[in-house]
Short mmCIF file of C-alpha atoms in Angstrom, two decimals:
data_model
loop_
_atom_site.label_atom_id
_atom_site.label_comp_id
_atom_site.label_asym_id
_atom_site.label_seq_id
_atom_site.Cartn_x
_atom_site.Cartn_y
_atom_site.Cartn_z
CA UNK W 1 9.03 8.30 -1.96
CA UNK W 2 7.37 11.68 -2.75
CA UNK W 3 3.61 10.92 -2.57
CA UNK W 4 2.32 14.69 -2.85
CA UNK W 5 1.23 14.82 -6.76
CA UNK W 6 -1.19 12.77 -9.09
CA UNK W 7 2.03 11.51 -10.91
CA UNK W 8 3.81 10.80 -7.59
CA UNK W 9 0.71 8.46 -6.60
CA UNK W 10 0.75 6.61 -9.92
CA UNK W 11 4.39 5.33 -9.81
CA UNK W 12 4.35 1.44 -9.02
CA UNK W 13 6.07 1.03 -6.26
CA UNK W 14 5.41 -2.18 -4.05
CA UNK W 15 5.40 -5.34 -5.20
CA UNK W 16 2.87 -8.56 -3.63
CA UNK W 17 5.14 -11.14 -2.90
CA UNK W 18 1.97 -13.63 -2.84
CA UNK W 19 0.92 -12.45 -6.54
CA UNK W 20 3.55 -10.46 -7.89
CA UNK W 21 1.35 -7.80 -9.10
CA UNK W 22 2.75 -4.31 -8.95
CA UNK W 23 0.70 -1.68 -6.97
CA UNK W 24 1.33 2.07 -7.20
CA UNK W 25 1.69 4.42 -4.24
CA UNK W 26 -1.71 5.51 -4.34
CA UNK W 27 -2.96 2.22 -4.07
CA UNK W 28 -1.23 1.09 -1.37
CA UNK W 29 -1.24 3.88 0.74
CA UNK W 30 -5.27 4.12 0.27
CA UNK W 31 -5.24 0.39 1.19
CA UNK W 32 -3.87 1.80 4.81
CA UNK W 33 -6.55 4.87 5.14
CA UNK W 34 -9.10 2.13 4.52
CA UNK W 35 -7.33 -0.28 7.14
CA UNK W 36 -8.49 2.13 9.24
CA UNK W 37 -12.01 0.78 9.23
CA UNK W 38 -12.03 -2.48 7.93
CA UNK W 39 -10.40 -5.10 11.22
CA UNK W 40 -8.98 -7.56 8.95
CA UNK W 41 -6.45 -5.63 7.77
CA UNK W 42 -4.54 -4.33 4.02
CA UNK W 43 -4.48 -7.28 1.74
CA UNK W 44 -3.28 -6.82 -1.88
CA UNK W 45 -6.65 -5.79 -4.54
CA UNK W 46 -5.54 -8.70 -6.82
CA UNK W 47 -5.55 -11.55 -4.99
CA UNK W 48 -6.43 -10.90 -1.54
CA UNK W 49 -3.35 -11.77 0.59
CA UNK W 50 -2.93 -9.89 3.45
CA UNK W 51 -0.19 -7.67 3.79
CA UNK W 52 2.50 -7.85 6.99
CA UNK W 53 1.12 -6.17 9.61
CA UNK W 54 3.82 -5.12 10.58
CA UNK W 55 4.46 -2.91 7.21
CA UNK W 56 1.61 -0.50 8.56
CA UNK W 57 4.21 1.12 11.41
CA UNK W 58 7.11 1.78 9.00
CA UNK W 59 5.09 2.61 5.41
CA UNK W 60 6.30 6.52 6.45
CA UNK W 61 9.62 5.52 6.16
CA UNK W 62 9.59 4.90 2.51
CA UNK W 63 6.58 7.40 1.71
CA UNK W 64 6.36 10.88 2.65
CA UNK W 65 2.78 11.51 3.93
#
């Protein structure tokens, strides 16, 4: 999934399986860059479930970054 332009960022793309709200690429991926700093990990901006930890070593595979 292209994630180079505005428009590319705002497609919904991934799907909480704990909420079912729909989050776009932008979202998610900035949920990883602030991962980064934060030790308890991405969880979903709706309801707070934590993602698999697990999805953080293949995201690249379905986005380019």
């Amino acid at each position: 999934w292209p994630t180079t332009t505005a428009s590319d960022r705002s497609r919904h793309a991934v799907l909480c399986r704990s909420c079912g709200a729909w989050l776009t690429v932008g979202e998610y991926l900035d949920l990883y860059e602030a991962e980064s700093a934060a030790s308890s990990g991405p969880a979903c901006p709706h309801c707070a479930a934590s993602f698999n930890p697990g999805c953080a070593l293949h995201y690249h595979v379905y986005f380019v970054v």
